[in-house]
Coordinates of N, CA and C in Angstrom, one line a residue:
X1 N -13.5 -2.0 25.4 CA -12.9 -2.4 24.1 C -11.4 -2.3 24.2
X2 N -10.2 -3.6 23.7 CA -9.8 -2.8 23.5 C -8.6 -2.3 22.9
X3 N -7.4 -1.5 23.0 CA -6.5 -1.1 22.5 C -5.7 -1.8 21.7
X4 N -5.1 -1.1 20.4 CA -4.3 -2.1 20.2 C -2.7 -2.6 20.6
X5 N -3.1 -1.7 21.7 CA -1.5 -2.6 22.1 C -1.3 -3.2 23.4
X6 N -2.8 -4.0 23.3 CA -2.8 -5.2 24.7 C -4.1 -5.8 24.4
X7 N -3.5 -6.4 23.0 CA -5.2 -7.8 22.6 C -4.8 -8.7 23.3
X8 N -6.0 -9.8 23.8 CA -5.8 -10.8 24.0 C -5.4 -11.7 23.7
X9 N -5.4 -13.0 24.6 CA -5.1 -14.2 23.6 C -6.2 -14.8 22.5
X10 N -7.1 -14.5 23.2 CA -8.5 -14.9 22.1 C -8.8 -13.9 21.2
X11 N -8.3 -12.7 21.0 CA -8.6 -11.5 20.1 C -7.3 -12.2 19.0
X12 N -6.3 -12.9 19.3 CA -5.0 -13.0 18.6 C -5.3 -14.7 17.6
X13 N -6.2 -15.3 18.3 CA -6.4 -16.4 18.0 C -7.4 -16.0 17.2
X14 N -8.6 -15.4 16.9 CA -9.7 -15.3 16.1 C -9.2 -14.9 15.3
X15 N -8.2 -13.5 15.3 CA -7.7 -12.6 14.0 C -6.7 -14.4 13.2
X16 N -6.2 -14.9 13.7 CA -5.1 -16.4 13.0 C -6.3 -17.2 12.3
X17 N -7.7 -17.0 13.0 CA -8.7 -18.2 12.3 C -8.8 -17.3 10.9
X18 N -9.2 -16.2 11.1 CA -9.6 -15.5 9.6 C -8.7 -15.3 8.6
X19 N -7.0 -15.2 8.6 CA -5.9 -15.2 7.9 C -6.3 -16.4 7.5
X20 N -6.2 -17.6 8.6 CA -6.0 -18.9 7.8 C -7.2 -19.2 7.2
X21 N -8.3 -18.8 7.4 CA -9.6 -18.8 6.3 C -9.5 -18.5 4.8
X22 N -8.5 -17.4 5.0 CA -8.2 -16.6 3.3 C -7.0 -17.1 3.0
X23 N -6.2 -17.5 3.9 CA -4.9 -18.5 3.2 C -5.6 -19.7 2.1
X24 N -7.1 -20.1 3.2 CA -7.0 -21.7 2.2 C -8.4 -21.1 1.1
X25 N -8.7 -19.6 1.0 CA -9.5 -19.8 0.1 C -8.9 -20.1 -1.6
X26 N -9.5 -21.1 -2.5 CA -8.8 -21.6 -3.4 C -8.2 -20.1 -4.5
X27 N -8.9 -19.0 -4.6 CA -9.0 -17.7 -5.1 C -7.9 -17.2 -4.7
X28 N -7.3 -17.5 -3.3 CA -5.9 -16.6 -2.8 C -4.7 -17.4 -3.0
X29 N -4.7 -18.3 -3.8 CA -3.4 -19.3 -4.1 C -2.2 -18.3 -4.4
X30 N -2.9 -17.2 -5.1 CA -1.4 -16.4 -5.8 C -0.9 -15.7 -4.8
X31 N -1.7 -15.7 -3.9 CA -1.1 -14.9 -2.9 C -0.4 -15.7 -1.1
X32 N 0.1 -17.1 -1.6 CA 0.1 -18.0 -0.3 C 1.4 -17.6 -0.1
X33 N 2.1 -17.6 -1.1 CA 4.1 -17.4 -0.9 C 4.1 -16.2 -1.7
X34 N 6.0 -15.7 -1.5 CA 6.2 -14.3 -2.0 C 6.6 -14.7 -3.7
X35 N 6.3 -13.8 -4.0 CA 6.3 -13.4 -5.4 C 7.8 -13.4 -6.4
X36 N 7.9 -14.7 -7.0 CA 9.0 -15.2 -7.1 C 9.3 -14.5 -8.7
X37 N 9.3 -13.2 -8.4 CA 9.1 -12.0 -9.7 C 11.0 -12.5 -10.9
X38 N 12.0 -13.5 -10.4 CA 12.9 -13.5 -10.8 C 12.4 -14.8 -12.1
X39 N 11.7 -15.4 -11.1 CA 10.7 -16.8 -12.2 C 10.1 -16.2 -13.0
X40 N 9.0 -15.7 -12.6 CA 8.0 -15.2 -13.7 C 8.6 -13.8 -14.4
X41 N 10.2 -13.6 -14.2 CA 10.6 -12.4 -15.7 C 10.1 -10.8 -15.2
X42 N 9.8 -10.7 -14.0 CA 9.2 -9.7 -13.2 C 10.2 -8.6 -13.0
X43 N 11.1 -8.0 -13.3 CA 12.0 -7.7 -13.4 C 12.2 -6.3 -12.7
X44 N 10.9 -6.1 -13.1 CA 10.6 -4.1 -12.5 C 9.7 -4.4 -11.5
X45 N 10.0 -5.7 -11.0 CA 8.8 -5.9 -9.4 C 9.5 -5.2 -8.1
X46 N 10.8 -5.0 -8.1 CA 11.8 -4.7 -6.9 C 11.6 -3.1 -6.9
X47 N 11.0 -2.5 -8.0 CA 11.4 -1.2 -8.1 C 10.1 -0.6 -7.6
X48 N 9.0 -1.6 -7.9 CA 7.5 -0.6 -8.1 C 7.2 -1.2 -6.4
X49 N 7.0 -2.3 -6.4 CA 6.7 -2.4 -4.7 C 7.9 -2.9 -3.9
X50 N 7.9 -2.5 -3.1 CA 8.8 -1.7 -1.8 C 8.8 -2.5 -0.9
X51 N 7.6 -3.1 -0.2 CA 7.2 -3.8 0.7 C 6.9 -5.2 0.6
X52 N 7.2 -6.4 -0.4 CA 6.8 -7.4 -0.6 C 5.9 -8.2 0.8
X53 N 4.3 -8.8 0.3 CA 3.9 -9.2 1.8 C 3.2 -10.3 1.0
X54 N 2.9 -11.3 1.8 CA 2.2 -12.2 1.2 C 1.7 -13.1 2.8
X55 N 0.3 -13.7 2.2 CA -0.2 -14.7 3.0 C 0.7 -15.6 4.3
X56 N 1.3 -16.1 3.6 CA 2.1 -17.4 4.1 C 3.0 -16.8 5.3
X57 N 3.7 -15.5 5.1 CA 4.7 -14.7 5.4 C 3.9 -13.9 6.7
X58 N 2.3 -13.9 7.0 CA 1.8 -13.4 8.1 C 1.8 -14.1 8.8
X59 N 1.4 -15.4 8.2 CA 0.8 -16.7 9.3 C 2.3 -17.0 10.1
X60 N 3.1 -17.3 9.3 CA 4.7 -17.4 9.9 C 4.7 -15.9 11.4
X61 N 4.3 -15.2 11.0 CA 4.6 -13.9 11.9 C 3.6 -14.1 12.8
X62 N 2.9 -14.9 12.6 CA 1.4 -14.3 13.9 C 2.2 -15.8 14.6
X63 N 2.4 -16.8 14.2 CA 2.9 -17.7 15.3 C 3.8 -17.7 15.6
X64 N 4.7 -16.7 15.3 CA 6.6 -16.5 16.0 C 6.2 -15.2 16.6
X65 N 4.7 -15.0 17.0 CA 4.6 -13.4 17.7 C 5.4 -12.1 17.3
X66 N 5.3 -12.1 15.9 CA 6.3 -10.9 15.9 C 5.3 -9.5 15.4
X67 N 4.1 -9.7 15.7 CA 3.5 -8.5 15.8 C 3.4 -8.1 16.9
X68 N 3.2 -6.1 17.0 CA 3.6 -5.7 18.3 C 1.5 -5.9 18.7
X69 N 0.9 -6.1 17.7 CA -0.6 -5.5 18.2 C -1.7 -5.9 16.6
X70 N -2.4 -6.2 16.7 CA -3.4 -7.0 15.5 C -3.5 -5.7 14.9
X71 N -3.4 -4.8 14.9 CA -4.0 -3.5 13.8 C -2.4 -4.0 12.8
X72 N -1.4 -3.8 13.5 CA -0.2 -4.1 12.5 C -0.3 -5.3 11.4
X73 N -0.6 -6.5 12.0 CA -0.8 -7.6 11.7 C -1.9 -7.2 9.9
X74 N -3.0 -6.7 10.8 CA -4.3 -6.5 9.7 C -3.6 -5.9 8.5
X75 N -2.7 -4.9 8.8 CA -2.1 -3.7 7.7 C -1.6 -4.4 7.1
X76 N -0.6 -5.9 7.5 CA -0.1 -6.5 6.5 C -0.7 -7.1 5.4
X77 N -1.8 -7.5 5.8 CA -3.1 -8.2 5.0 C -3.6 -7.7 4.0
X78 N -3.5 -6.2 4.6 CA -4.2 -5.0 3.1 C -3.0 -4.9 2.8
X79 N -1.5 -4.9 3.1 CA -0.7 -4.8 2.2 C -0.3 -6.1 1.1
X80 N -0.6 -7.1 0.9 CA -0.7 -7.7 0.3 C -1.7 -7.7 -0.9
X81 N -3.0 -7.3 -1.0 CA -4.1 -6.7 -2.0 C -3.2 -5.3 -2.8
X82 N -2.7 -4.7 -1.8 CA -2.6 -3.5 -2.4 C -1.0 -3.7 -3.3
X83 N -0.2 -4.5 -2.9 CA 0.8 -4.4 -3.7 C 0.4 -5.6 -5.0
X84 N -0.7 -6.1 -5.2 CA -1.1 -6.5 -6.0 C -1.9 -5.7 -7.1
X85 N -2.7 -4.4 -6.6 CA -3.2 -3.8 -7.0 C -2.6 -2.6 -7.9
X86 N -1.3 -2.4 -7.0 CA -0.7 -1.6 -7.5 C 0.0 -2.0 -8.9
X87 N 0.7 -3.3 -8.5 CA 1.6 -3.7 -9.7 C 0.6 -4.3 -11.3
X88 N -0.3 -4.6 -10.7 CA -0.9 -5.0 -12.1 C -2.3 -4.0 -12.3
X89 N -2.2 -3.9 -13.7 CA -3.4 -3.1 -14.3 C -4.7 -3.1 -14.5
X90 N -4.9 -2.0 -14.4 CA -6.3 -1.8 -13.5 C -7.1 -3.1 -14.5
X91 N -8.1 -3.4 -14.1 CA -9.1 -4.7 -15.2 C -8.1 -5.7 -15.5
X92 N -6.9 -5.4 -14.9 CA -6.4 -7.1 -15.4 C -7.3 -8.4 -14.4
X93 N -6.8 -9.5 -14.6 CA -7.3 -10.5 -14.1 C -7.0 -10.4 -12.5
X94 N -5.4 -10.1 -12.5 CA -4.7 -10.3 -10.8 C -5.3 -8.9 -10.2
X95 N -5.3 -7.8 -10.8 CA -6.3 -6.6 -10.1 C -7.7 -6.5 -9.8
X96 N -8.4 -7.2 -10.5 CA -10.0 -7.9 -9.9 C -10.1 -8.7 -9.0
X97 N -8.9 -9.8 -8.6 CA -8.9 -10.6 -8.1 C -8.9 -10.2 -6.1
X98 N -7.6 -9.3 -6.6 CA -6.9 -9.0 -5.2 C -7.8 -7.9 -4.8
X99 N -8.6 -7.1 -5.5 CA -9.6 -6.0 -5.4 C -10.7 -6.6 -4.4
X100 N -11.4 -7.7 -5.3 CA -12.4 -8.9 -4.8 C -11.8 -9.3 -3.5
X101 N -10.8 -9.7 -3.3 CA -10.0 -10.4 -1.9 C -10.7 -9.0 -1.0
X102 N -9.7 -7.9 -1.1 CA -9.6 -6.6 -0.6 C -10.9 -6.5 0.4
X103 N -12.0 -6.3 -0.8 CA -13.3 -5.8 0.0 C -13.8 -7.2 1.0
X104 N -13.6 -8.7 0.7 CA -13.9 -9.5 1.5 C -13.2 -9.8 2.7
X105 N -12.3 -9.5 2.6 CA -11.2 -9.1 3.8 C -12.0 -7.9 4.6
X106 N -12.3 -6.4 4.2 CA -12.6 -5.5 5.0 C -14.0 -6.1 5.7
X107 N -14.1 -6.6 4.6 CA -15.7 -6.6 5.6 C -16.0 -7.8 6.8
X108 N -14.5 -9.1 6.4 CA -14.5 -10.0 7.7 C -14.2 -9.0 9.0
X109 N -12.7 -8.2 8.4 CA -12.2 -8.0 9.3 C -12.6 -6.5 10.5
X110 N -13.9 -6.1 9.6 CA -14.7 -5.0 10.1 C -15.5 -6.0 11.1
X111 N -15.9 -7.5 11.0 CA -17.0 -7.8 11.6 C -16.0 -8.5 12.9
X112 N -14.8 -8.7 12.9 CA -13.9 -9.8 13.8 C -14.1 -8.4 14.7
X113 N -13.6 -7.2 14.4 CA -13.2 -6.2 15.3 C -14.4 -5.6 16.3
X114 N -15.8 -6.2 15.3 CA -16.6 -5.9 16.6 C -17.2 -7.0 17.3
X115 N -17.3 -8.3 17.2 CA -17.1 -9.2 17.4 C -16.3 -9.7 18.8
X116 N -15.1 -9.7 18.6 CA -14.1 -9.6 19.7 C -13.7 -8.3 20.1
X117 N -14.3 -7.1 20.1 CA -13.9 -5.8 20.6 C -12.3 -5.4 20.1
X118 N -12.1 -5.3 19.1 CA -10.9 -4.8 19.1 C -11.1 -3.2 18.2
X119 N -10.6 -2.3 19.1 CA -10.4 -0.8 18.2 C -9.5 -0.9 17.2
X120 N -10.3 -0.5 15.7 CA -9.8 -0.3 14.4 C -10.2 0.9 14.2
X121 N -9.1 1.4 13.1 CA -9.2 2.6 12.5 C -10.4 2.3 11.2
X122 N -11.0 3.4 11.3 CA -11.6 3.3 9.8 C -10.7 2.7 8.7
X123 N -11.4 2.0 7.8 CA -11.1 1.5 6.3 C -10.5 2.8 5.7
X124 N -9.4 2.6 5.2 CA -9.4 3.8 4.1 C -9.2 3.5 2.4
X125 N -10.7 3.9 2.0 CA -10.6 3.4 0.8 C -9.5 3.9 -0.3
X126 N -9.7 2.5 -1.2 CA -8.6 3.4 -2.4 C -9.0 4.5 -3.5
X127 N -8.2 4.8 -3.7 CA -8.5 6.0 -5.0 C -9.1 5.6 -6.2
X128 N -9.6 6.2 -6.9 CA -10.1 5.8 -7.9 C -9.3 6.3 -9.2
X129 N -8.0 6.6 -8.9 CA -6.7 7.1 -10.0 C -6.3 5.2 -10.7
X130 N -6.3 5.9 -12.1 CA -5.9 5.4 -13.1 C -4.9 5.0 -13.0
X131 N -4.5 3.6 -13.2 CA -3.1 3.0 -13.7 C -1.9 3.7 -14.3
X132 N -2.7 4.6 -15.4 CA -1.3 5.1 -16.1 C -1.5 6.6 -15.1
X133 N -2.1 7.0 -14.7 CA -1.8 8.1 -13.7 C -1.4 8.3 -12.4
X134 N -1.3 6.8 -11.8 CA -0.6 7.0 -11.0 C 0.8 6.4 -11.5
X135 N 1.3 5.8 -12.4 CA 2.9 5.6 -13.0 C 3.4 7.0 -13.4
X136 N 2.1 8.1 -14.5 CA 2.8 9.0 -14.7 C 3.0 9.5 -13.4
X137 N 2.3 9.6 -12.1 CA 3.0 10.6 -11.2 C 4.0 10.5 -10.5
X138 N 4.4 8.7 -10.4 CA 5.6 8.0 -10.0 C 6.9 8.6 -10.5
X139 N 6.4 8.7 -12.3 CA 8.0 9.1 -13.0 C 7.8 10.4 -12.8
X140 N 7.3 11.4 -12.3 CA 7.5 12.4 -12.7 C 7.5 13.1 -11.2
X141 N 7.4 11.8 -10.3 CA 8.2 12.4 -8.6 C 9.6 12.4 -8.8
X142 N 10.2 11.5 -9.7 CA 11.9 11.1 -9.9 C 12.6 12.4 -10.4
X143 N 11.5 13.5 -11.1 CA 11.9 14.1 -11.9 C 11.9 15.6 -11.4
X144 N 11.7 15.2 -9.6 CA 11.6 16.5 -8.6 C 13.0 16.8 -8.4
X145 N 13.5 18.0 -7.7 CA 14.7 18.2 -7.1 C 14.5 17.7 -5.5
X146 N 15.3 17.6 -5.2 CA 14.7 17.0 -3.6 C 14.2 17.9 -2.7
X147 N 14.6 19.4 -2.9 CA 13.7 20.6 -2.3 C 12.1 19.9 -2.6
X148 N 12.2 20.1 -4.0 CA 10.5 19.9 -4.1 C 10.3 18.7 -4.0
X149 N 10.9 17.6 -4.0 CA 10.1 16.3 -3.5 C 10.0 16.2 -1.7
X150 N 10.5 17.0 -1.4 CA 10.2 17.1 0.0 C 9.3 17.7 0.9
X151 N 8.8 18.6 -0.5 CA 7.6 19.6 -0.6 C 6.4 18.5 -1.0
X152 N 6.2 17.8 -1.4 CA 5.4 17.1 -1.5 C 5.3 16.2 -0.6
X153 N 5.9 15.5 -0.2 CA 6.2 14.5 1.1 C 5.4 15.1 1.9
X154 N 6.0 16.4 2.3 CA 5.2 17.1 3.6 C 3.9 17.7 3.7
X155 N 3.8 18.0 1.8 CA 2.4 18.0 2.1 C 1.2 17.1 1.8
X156 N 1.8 16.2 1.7 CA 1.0 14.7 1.6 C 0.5 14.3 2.7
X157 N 1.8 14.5 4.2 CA 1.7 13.8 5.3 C 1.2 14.9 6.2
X158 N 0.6 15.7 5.7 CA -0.5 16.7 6.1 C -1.2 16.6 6.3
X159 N -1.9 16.5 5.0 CA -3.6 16.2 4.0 C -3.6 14.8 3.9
X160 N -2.9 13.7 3.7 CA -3.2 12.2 3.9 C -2.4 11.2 4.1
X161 N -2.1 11.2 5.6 CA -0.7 10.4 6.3 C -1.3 9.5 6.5
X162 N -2.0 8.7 5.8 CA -2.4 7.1 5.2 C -1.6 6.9 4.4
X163 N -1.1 7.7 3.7 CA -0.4 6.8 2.2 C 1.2 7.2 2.3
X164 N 1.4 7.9 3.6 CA 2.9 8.2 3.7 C 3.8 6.9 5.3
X165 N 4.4 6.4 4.9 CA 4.7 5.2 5.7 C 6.3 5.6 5.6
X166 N 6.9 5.8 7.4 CA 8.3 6.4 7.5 C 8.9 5.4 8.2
X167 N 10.4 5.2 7.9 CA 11.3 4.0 8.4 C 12.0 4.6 9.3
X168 N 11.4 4.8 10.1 CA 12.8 5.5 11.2 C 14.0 5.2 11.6
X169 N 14.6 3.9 11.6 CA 15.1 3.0 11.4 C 16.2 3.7 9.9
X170 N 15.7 4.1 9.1 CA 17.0 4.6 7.6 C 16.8 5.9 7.4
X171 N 15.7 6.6 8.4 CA 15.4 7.9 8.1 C 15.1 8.4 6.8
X172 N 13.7 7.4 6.6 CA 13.4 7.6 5.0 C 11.9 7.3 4.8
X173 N 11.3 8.0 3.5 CA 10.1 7.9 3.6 C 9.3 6.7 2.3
X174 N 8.4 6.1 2.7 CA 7.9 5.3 1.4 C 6.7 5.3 1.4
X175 N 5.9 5.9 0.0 CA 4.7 6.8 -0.4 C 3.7 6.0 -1.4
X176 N 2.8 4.9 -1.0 CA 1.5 4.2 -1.3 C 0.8 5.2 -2.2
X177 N 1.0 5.4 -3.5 CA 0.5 6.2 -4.3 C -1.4 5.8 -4.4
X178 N -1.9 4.3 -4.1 CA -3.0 4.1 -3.9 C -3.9 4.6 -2.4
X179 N -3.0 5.0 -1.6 CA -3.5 5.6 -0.3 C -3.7 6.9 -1.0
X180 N -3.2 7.9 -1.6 CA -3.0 9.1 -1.7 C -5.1 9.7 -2.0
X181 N -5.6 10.2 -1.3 CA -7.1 10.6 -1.8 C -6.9 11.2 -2.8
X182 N -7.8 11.6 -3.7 CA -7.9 12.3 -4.7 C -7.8 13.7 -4.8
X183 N -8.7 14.1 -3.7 CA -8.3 15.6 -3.5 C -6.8 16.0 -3.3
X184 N -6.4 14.9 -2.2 CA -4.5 15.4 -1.6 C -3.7 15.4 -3.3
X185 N -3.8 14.3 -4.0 CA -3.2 13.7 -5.2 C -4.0 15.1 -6.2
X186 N -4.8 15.4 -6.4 CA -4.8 16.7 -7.4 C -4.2 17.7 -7.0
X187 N -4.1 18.1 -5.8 CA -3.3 19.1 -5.0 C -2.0 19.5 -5.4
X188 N -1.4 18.2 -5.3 CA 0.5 17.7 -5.4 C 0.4 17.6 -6.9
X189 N -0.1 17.2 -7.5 CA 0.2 16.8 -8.7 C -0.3 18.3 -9.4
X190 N -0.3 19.1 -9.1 CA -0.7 20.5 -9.7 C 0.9 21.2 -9.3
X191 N 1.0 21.0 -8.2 CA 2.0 21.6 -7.6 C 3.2 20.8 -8.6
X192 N 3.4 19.6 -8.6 CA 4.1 18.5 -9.4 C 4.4 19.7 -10.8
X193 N 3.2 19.6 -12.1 CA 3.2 19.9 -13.1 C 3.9 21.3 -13.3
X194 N 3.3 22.2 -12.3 CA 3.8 23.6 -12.1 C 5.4 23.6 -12.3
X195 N 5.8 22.9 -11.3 CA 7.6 23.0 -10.9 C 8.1 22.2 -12.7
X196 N 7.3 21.5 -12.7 CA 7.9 20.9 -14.1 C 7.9 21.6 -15.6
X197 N 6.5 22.1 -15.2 CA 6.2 23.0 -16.6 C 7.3 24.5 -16.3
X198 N 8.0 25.0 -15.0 CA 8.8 26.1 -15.0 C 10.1 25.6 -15.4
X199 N 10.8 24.0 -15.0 CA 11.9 23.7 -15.4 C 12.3 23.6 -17.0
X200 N 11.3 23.2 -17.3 CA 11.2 23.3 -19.1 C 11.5 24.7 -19.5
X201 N 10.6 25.8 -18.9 CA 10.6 27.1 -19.3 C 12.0 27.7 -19.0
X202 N 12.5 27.6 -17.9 CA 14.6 27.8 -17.7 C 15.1 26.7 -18.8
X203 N 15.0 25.7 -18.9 CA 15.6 25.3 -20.0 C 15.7 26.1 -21.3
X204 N 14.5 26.3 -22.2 CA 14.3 26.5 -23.1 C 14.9 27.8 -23.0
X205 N 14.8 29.2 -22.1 CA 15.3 30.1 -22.1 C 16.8 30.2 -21.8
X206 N 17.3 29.5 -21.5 CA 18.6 28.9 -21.1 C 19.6 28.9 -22.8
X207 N 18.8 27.9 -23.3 CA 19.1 27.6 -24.4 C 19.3 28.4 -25.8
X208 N 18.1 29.9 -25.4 CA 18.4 30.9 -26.1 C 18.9 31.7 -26.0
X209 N 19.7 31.5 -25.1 CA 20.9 32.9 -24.7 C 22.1 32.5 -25.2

């Protein structure tokens, strides 16, 4: 089987049939080009996803070879669903949609990998956290001191370095709140509420002196 960092040319060519499979399904139109969030009034799209990916923008990459190895390539694909997922609300139209994409993707791309032998990591599914809970945990990482948000970083990329993605390159970290499992995310977010429910409590005592 093997590795991913020496697929072949036929392991590189099969993974381009199945992108271009899901480029032309009629269901993935929204997702062929990048997200022209300045047109459609999208205004808080720059802030909430991080990583803009889209269809069109892999197929460009798979034939100018700028993937180092198809597992990379693949991640881009799920990053596409997921920054879909993330930005729009849970039962909306575009979160069913790219949900629906999601699972038909894993399951092509579970069957290409054994198919052509290529070693994949297990699927890691998403969470089952709520729209408005994972926004409130977004605003209320902003509202860490950087001691403690670094406390959380670390211990995220402990318990679930799926959803922690590092730029080495700006020496900086960016955190897929839909990777986070549920157990790691009750963990942090206890720890979160704690530090926040004590800053209130210096405030308030602060106040009465």
């Amino acid at each position: 089987m093997s590795d991913s960092t020496s697929n072949t040319p036929e392991q590189w060519a099969g993974f381009a049939k199945i992108v271009k499979q899901f480029y032309n399904k009629p269901d993935a139109e929204p997702f062929r080009e990048p997200v022209d969030y300045q047109a459609l009034g999208l205004i808080d799209y720059p802030q909430i996803i991080k990583t803009p990916m889209d269809l069109g923008t892999i197929q460009k990459k798979l034939e100018s070879n700028q993937y180092p190895n198809i597992l990379k390539a693949a991640e881009d694909v799920r990053l596409v669903w997921n920054n879909c997922m993330t930005y729009n609300a849970d039962g909306s139209d575009f979160h069913l949609l790219a949900q629906a994409l999601s699972k038909k993707w894993n399951d092509k791309y579970t069957k290409f990998c054994t198919e052509f032998g290529v070693r994949a990591p297990p699927v890691v599914q998403e969470n089952q956290l709520s729209m408005e809970e994972k926004r409130e945990f977004a605003r209320n990482l902003y509202k860490l001191s950087k001691e403690d948000l670094g406390k959380v970083l670390v211990e995220l990329e402990a318990t679930c370095p799926p959803c922690i993605v590092k730029n080495s390159a700006e020496d900086e970290f960016e955190l897929n709140v839909d990777k986070i499992s549920e157990s790691a995310f009750s963990q942090v977010n206890e720890f979160i509420q704690s530090v926040l429910s004590s800053n209130k409590k210096n405030k308030k005592s602060k106040k009465s002196k």
